[in-house]
Amino acid sequence: MVVRPELYLGGPTGLKIEHNGTHSYFDNSTGDIIFRQYTDDKDIIFQSDDQSGGITTYFTVDGSTGMVKFEDDRRIAIGSGEDTHIYHDG
């Protein structure tokens, strides 16, 4: 029997956080999902695999400058076929 741990916040029609042994999910059934950072001049940092077995920052919402910053050597792909790219190599 496979156990699928689930955490419900706000009841079964609110936010569900689930891990199935392979993937993790955040499911919201009511309202918006809002990420907030209340600390002055601090950031929201998005990190993922660096394609070499480590982890790296891909982009940051910078609370001190009001900018979204993408790290060097990262590419923004636009379109379902990824036919448009914005790239900066630093």
N, CA, C and O atoms as a MOPAC input file, in Angstrom:
PM7 MOZYME 1SCF
protein

 N      0.83700 1    -1.18300 1     0.00000 1
 C      0.00000 1     0.00000 1     0.00000 1
 C      0.88200 1     1.24700 1     0.00000 1
 O      1.79500 1     1.36500 1     0.81800 1
 N      0.61600 1     2.15900 1    -0.90000 1
 C      1.36400 1     3.40900 1    -1.00700 1
 C      0.63600 1     4.47700 1    -0.20500 1
 O     -0.55400 1     4.71100 1    -0.41200 1
 N      1.34300 1     5.11800 1     0.70000 1
 C      0.76600 1     6.21000 1     1.47800 1
 C      1.10300 1     7.51000 1     0.77900 1
 O      2.26400 1     7.76200 1     0.45700 1
 N      0.10600 1     8.33100 1     0.54400 1
 C      0.30200 1     9.63200 1    -0.08600 1
 C      0.05000 1    10.70200 1     0.95500 1
 O     -1.08500 1    11.14600 1     1.12500 1
 N      1.10400 1    11.12700 1     1.66100 1
 C      0.91200 1    12.14100 1     2.69900 1
 C      0.36200 1    13.43500 1     2.10300 1
 O      0.86200 1    13.93800 1     1.09600 1
 N     -0.66500 1    13.95200 1     2.74200 1
 C     -1.28300 1    15.19700 1     2.30400 1
 C     -1.49700 1    16.08200 1     3.51700 1
 O     -1.84500 1    15.60500 1     4.59700 1
 N     -1.28600 1    17.37100 1     3.32800 1
 C     -1.54300 1    18.35800 1     4.36800 1
 C     -2.56400 1    19.33600 1     3.81000 1
 O     -2.34000 1    19.95800 1     2.77100 1
 N     -3.68700 1    19.46600 1     4.50600 1
 C     -4.72600 1    20.40200 1     4.08400 1
 C     -4.72100 1    21.60500 1     5.01400 1
 O     -4.71000 1    21.44900 1     6.23500 1
 N     -4.73000 1    22.79100 1     4.44800 1
 C     -4.85000 1    24.04000 1     5.19600 1
 C     -6.12100 1    24.72500 1     4.73300 1
 O     -6.27900 1    25.00600 1     3.54500 1
 N     -7.02400 1    24.99500 1     5.65400 1
 C     -8.29600 1    25.60500 1     5.27800 1
 C     -9.32300 1    24.58200 1     4.85300 1
 O    -10.29000 1    24.93200 1     4.17700 1
 N     -9.14500 1    23.32500 1     5.22800 1
 C    -10.11100 1    22.27500 1     4.88400 1
 C     -9.83500 1    21.68000 1     3.52600 1
 O     -8.89900 1    22.09500 1     2.84200 1
 N    -10.65500 1    20.69400 1     3.11700 1
 C    -10.40400 1    19.96900 1     1.87100 1
 C    -10.57900 1    20.80100 1     0.60300 1
 O    -10.18200 1    20.36000 1    -0.47500 1
 N    -11.16400 1    21.99200 1     0.70700 1
 C    -11.30300 1    22.84600 1    -0.47700 1
 C    -10.33500 1    24.01500 1    -0.44100 1
 O    -10.46600 1    24.94600 1    -1.23600 1
 N     -9.35900 1    23.98600 1     0.46900 1
 C     -8.36900 1    25.05600 1     0.56800 1
 C     -7.07600 1    24.65700 1    -0.11300 1
 O     -7.08200 1    24.18400 1    -1.24900 1
 N     -5.97400 1    24.84600 1     0.58000 1
 C     -4.65100 1    24.53300 1     0.04800 1
 C     -4.26000 1    23.11800 1     0.45300 1
 O     -4.35900 1    22.74800 1     1.62300 1
 N     -3.81600 1    22.33100 1    -0.52300 1
 C     -3.33900 1    20.97400 1    -0.25200 1
 C     -1.87400 1    20.89200 1    -0.64300 1
 O     -1.50000 1    21.27800 1    -1.75000 1
 N     -1.04200 1    20.39000 1     0.26400 1
 C      0.37100 1    20.11900 1    -0.01400 1
 C      0.52200 1    18.61200 1     0.01900 1
 O      0.12700 1    17.95700 1     0.98400 1
 N      1.09900 1    18.06500 1    -1.04900 1
 C      1.16800 1    16.60700 1    -1.18800 1
 C      2.52800 1    16.18900 1    -1.71900 1
 O      3.13000 1    16.88900 1    -2.53300 1
 N      3.00200 1    15.05100 1    -1.25600 1
 C      4.20000 1    14.42500 1    -1.81600 1
 C      3.86400 1    12.96300 1    -2.09000 1
 O      3.39200 1    12.25200 1    -1.20300 1
 N      4.11000 1    12.51400 1    -3.33100 1
 C      3.71100 1    11.16000 1    -3.70300 1
 C      4.87900 1    10.18400 1    -3.78600 1
 O      4.73100 1     9.09600 1    -4.34200 1
 N      6.02900 1    10.55100 1    -3.24500 1
 C      7.20200 1     9.70100 1    -3.31600 1
 C      8.10900 1    10.05700 1    -4.48300 1
 O      9.28200 1     9.68500 1    -4.50000 1
 N      7.56900 1    10.77400 1    -5.45600 1
 C      8.32300 1    11.20400 1    -6.62200 1
 C      8.25100 1    12.71600 1    -6.81300 1
 O      9.26600 1    13.36100 1    -7.07400 1
 N      7.05900 1    13.27700 1    -6.68300 1
 C      6.83400 1    14.70200 1    -6.92300 1
 C      6.16400 1    15.34100 1    -5.71500 1
 O      5.54500 1    14.66000 1    -4.89600 1
 N      6.29800 1    16.67200 1    -5.61600 1
 C      5.60100 1    17.44500 1    -4.58700 1
 C      4.65200 1    18.41100 1    -5.27400 1
 O      4.97300 1    18.97900 1    -6.31700 1
 N      3.48200 1    18.59200 1    -4.68000 1
 C      2.43900 1    19.41900 1    -5.28400 1
 C      1.88700 1    20.40900 1    -4.26900 1
 O      1.75900 1    20.09700 1    -3.08500 1
 N      1.55900 1    21.61300 1    -4.74900 1
 C      0.80700 1    22.60500 1    -4.00500 1
 C     -0.45300 1    22.84700 1    -4.81500 1
 O     -0.38900 1    23.42800 1    -5.89900 1
 N     -1.58500 1    22.41600 1    -4.31200 1
 C     -2.86400 1    22.56500 1    -5.01300 1
 C     -3.73900 1    23.55000 1    -4.25100 1
 O     -3.95500 1    23.39200 1    -3.04900 1
 N     -4.24200 1    24.56600 1    -4.94700 1
 C     -5.11200 1    25.56200 1    -4.33200 1
 C     -6.45700 1    25.54000 1    -5.03600 1
 O     -6.51900 1    25.60500 1    -6.26400 1
 N     -7.51700 1    25.45200 1    -4.27900 1
 C     -8.85900 1    25.37900 1    -4.85900 1
 C     -9.68900 1    26.63400 1    -4.62000 1
 O    -10.80600 1    26.73500 1    -5.12900 1
 N     -9.17000 1    27.59000 1    -3.85800 1
 C     -9.91900 1    28.82100 1    -3.60500 1
 C     -8.96500 1    30.01300 1    -3.62000 1
 O     -7.85800 1    29.92900 1    -3.08800 1
 N     -9.37800 1    31.09700 1    -4.21100 1
 C     -8.60700 1    32.33600 1    -4.17800 1
 C     -7.27500 1    32.26300 1    -4.90200 1
 O     -7.01700 1    31.32400 1    -5.65400 1
 N     -6.43600 1    33.25400 1    -4.67000 1
 C     -5.12000 1    33.36800 1    -5.28600 1
 C     -4.05900 1    32.71800 1    -4.40500 1
 O     -4.28800 1    32.50600 1    -3.21400 1
 N     -2.90700 1    32.40000 1    -4.97700 1
 C     -1.72600 1    32.01900 1    -4.20800 1
 C     -0.81600 1    33.24200 1    -4.20200 1
 O     -0.43900 1    33.75200 1    -5.25600 1
 N     -0.47500 1    33.69700 1    -3.02800 1
 C      0.31200 1    34.91200 1    -2.88100 1
 C      1.54900 1    34.59600 1    -2.05200 1
 O      1.43700 1    34.07000 1    -0.94400 1
 N      2.73000 1    34.91500 1    -2.58000 1
 C      3.97700 1    34.76100 1    -1.84500 1
 C      4.34700 1    36.13300 1    -1.28900 1
 O      4.42100 1    37.10900 1    -2.03500 1
 N      4.57800 1    36.20700 1     0.01800 1
 C      4.88500 1    37.49300 1     0.64200 1
 C      6.21800 1    37.42500 1     1.37500 1
 O      6.56200 1    36.42100 1     1.99800 1
 N      6.94500 1    38.51000 1     1.28000 1
 C      8.18800 1    38.67800 1     2.03400 1
 C      8.05000 1    40.00400 1     2.76800 1
 O      8.09500 1    41.06700 1     2.14800 1
 N      7.88300 1    39.94700 1     4.08500 1
 C      7.66300 1    41.16000 1     4.87300 1
 C      8.94900 1    41.79000 1     5.38100 1
 O      8.92200 1    42.95200 1     5.78600 1
 N     10.06000 1    41.09000 1     5.38000 1
 C     11.30400 1    41.63200 1     5.90900 1
 C     11.83100 1    42.71100 1     4.97000 1
 O     11.95200 1    42.48300 1     3.76600 1
 N     12.14200 1    43.87700 1     5.51200 1
 C     12.62800 1    44.99500 1     4.69800 1
 C     13.89100 1    44.61900 1     3.93500 1
 O     14.81200 1    44.01700 1     4.48800 1
 N     13.92000 1    44.98400 1     2.65900 1
 C     15.08300 1    44.83500 1     1.78400 1
 C     15.57600 1    43.40100 1     1.64400 1
 O     16.76400 1    43.18800 1     1.40400 1
 N     14.70800 1    42.42200 1     1.78400 1
 C     15.07500 1    41.02500 1     1.59600 1
 C     14.40600 1    40.48900 1     0.34200 1
 O     13.56000 1    41.16200 1    -0.24600 1
 N     14.77200 1    39.29800 1    -0.06700 1
 C     14.42700 1    38.77000 1    -1.38100 1
 C     13.58400 1    37.50600 1    -1.30400 1
 O     13.45200 1    36.88300 1    -0.25100 1
 N     13.01800 1    37.14600 1    -2.45100 1
 C     12.44500 1    35.81900 1    -2.68500 1
 C     13.34100 1    35.18900 1    -3.73600 1
 O     13.48100 1    35.72700 1    -4.83500 1
 N     13.94500 1    34.06400 1    -3.41500 1
 C     14.98900 1    33.46100 1    -4.24500 1
 C     14.49700 1    32.11800 1    -4.78400 1
 O     14.03900 1    31.26800 1    -4.02100 1
 N     14.59200 1    31.93300 1    -6.09500 1
 C     14.16100 1    30.69400 1    -6.74100 1
 C     15.39100 1    29.90200 1    -7.17000 1
 O     16.18400 1    30.35900 1    -7.99200 1
 N     15.53400 1    28.71700 1    -6.60200 1
 C     16.68300 1    27.86300 1    -6.88700 1
 C     16.21700 1    26.51100 1    -7.40900 1
 O     15.11200 1    26.05900 1    -7.11000 1
 N     17.08300 1    25.87600 1    -8.19500 1
 C     16.80800 1    24.54000 1    -8.72200 1
 C     18.12700 1    23.87600 1    -9.10700 1
 O     19.20100 1    24.44600 1    -8.91300 1
 N     18.03500 1    22.69600 1    -9.63900 1
 C     19.20000 1    21.92000 1   -10.08200 1
 C     20.03300 1    22.73300 1   -11.06600 1
 O     19.48800 1    23.44400 1   -11.91100 1
 N     21.35100 1    22.62500 1   -10.95500 1
 C     22.24700 1    23.38100 1   -11.84000 1
 C     22.73000 1    22.57100 1   -13.03200 1
 O     23.65800 1    22.99800 1   -13.71900 1
 N     22.13400 1    21.41900 1   -13.29800 1
 C     22.45900 1    20.52200 1   -14.41000 1
 C     23.80500 1    19.84000 1   -14.22200 1
 O     24.32600 1    19.22400 1   -15.15100 1
 N     24.38000 1    19.94900 1   -13.00200 1
 C     25.66600 1    19.29800 1   -12.71200 1
 C     25.65500 1    18.61800 1   -11.34700 1
 O     26.71300 1    18.35000 1   -10.77800 1
 N     24.47900 1    18.34300 1   -10.82500 1
 C     24.38100 1    17.67300 1    -9.54100 1
 C     24.31200 1    18.59300 1    -8.34200 1
 O     24.25100 1    18.11900 1    -7.20700 1
 N     24.32100 1    19.89700 1    -8.56300 1
 C     24.22800 1    20.85800 1    -7.47300 1
 C     22.94300 1    21.65800 1    -7.56900 1
 O     21.99700 1    21.26900 1    -8.25300 1
 N     22.92900 1    22.77900 1    -6.87000 1
 C     21.76800 1    23.66600 1    -6.90100 1
 C     22.25900 1    25.08900 1    -7.13900 1
 O     23.33800 1    25.46600 1    -6.68000 1
 N     21.46000 1    25.88000 1    -7.86200 1
 C     21.85400 1    27.25900 1    -8.15700 1
 C     20.62300 1    28.15800 1    -8.15800 1
 O     19.49500 1    27.68400 1    -8.29700 1
 N     20.84900 1    29.44700 1    -8.00400 1
 C     19.78100 1    30.43700 1    -8.09000 1
 C     19.51600 1    30.74800 1    -9.56100 1
 O     20.44600 1    31.02400 1   -10.31800 1
 N     18.25900 1    30.70200 1    -9.96000 1
 C     17.88400 1    31.05600 1   -11.32300 1
 C     17.38400 1    32.48700 1   -11.40400 1
 O     17.74500 1    33.22300 1   -12.32200 1
 N     16.54300 1    32.89000 1   -10.43400 1
 C     16.15300 1    34.29400 1   -10.38900 1
 C     15.75000 1    34.67800 1    -8.98000 1
 O     15.43700 1    33.83800 1    -8.13700 1
 N     15.77100 1    36.00600 1    -8.75800 1
 C     15.50800 1    36.57200 1    -7.44600 1
 C     14.54800 1    37.74200 1    -7.59400 1
 O     14.71900 1    38.58100 1    -8.47800 1
 N     13.55000 1    37.79900 1    -6.74000 1
 C     12.72800 1    38.99200 1    -6.60800 1
 C     13.41300 1    39.81700 1    -5.52700 1
 O     13.37000 1    39.46900 1    -4.34700 1
 N     14.04100 1    40.90700 1    -5.93500 1
 C     14.90700 1    41.68800 1    -5.05200 1
 C     14.09500 1    42.76100 1    -4.33200 1
 O     13.64800 1    43.72800 1    -4.94800 1
 N     13.90900 1    42.58500 1    -3.03200 1
 C     13.11400 1    43.51700 1    -2.24500 1
 C     13.77600 1    44.85600 1    -2.00900 1
 O     13.09300 1    45.82400 1    -1.67600 1
 N     15.08300 1    44.94000 1    -2.17100 1
 C     15.75700 1    46.22300 1    -1.92400 1
 C     15.77200 1    47.10900 1    -3.15700 1
 O     15.89300 1    48.32800 1    -3.03400 1
 N     15.65100 1    46.52000 1    -4.35500 1
 C     15.66600 1    47.32500 1    -5.58200 1
 C     14.32300 1    47.34700 1    -6.31400 1
 O     14.10300 1    48.19600 1    -7.17800 1
 N     13.41800 1    46.41000 1    -5.97000 1
 C     12.14300 1    46.33000 1    -6.67400 1
 C     12.26100 1    45.67100 1    -8.03900 1
 O     11.36400 1    45.80400 1    -8.87200 1
 N     13.35600 1    44.96400 1    -8.27700 1
 C     13.58800 1    44.31800 1    -9.57000 1
 C     13.50000 1    42.80800 1    -9.46000 1
 O     13.70400 1    42.24000 1    -8.38800 1
 N     13.19500 1    42.16200 1   -10.57900 1
 C     13.35900 1    40.71500 1   -10.70500 1
 C     14.68100 1    40.52000 1   -11.42400 1
 O     14.85700 1    40.99500 1   -12.54600 1
 N     15.61100 1    39.82300 1   -10.78500 1
 C     16.95900 1    39.66600 1   -11.33100 1
 C     17.18700 1    38.21700 1   -11.74300 1
 O     16.91800 1    37.29100 1   -10.97800 1
 N     17.68300 1    38.03500 1   -12.95200 1
 C     18.05000 1    36.71500 1   -13.45300 1
 C     19.57000 1    36.60500 1   -13.42300 1
 O     20.27600 1    37.54100 1   -13.79700 1
 N     20.06100 1    35.47200 1   -12.98200 1
 C     21.50000 1    35.24600 1   -12.90000 1
 C     22.11700 1    35.19100 1   -14.30300 1
 O     21.41000 1    34.94700 1   -15.28000 1
 N     23.43200 1    35.41800 1   -14.40500 1
 C     24.13900 1    35.28500 1   -15.67900 1
 C     24.00600 1    33.86000 1   -16.20200 1
 O     23.85400 1    32.90900 1   -15.43500 1
 N     24.06500 1    33.73800 1   -17.50800 1
 C     24.01000 1    32.45400 1   -18.19400 1
 C     22.69600 1    31.71100 1   -17.97100 1
 O     22.67500 1    30.48000 1   -17.99400 1
 N     21.61300 1    32.43100 1   -17.75900 1
 C     20.27500 1    31.85300 1   -17.67500 1
 C     19.48500 1    32.34800 1   -18.87200 1
 O     19.71300 1    33.45600 1   -19.35600 1
 N     18.58100 1    31.55200 1   -19.34000 1
 C     17.81000 1    31.85600 1   -20.53000 1
 C     16.33300 1    31.90300 1   -20.17900 1
 O     15.84500 1    31.03800 1   -19.45000 1
 N     15.61900 1    32.88900 1   -20.67900 1
 C     14.16900 1    32.95300 1   -20.54900 1
 C     13.60300 1    32.45200 1   -21.87200 1
 O     13.87300 1    33.03400 1   -22.92300 1
 N     12.82900 1    31.38700 1   -21.82700 1
 C     12.20900 1    30.83000 1   -23.03900 1
 C     10.73600 1    31.22100 1   -23.05400 1
 O     10.04100 1    31.10200 1   -22.04500 1
 N     10.26800 1    31.68800 1   -24.20700 1
 C      8.88700 1    32.14100 1   -24.35900 1
 C      8.23300 1    31.33300 1   -25.46900 1
 O      8.84100 1    31.09700 1   -26.51300 1
 N      7.00300 1    30.91200 1   -25.24600 1
 C      6.24500 1    30.14200 1   -26.21500 1
 C      6.28800 1    28.66100 1   -25.90800 1
 O      7.26800 1    28.16900 1   -25.34900 1
 N      5.23300 1    27.94500 1   -26.27000 1
 C      5.16900 1    26.51700 1   -25.95900 1
 C      6.24400 1    25.73400 1   -26.69700 1
 O      6.64000 1    24.66000 1   -26.24600 1
 N      6.72200 1    26.25100 1   -27.82400 1
 C      7.81000 1    25.61500 1   -28.54800 1
 C      9.16400 1    26.21600 1   -28.19900 1
 O     10.17400 1    25.89000 1   -28.82200 1
 N      9.18100 1    27.10100 1   -27.19100 1
 C     10.39800 1    27.78200 1   -26.75700 1
 C     11.12400 1    28.43300 1   -27.93800 1
 O     12.35000 1    28.38200 1   -28.03400 1
 N     10.34600 1    29.04500 1   -28.83300 1
 C     10.91900 1    29.60100 1   -30.05100 1
 C     11.47100 1    31.02300 1   -29.87200 1
 O     12.11300 1    31.54600 1   -30.78200 1
 N     11.23400 1    31.64900 1   -28.72400 1
 C     11.82700 1    32.94500 1   -28.43600 1
 C     12.62100 1    32.83400 1   -27.13700 1
 O     12.13000 1    32.31900 1   -26.13300 1
 N     13.85400 1    33.32600 1   -27.17900 1
 C     14.71400 1    33.28100 1   -26.00100 1
 C     15.27600 1    34.65900 1   -25.70200 1
 O     15.60700 1    35.42200 1   -26.61000 1
 N     15.37800 1    34.96700 1   -24.41800 1
 C     16.11600 1    36.13300 1   -23.94800 1
 C     17.26800 1    35.57100 1   -23.13800 1
 O     17.06000 1    34.77700 1   -22.22100 1
 N     18.48900 1    35.98400 1   -23.47700 1
 C     19.66100 1    35.39200 1   -22.86900 1
 C     20.70500 1    36.46000 1   -22.57500 1
 O     20.93700 1    37.35700 1   -23.38500 1
 N     21.32600 1    36.35400 1   -21.41800 1
 C     22.41700 1    37.26400 1   -21.05800 1
 C     23.55300 1    36.42000 1   -20.51900 1
 O     23.35200 1    35.62300 1   -19.60200 1
 N     24.74200 1    36.58400 1   -21.07500 1
 C     25.86700 1    35.72100 1   -20.66600 1
 C     26.82800 1    36.40200 1   -19.68400 1
 O     27.84700 1    35.82200 1   -19.30900 1
 N     26.50400 1    37.62600 1   -19.27300 1
 C     27.34000 1    38.31000 1   -18.26600 1
 C     28.59400 1    38.84200 1   -18.86100 1
 O     29.40500 1    39.44200 1   -18.15600 1

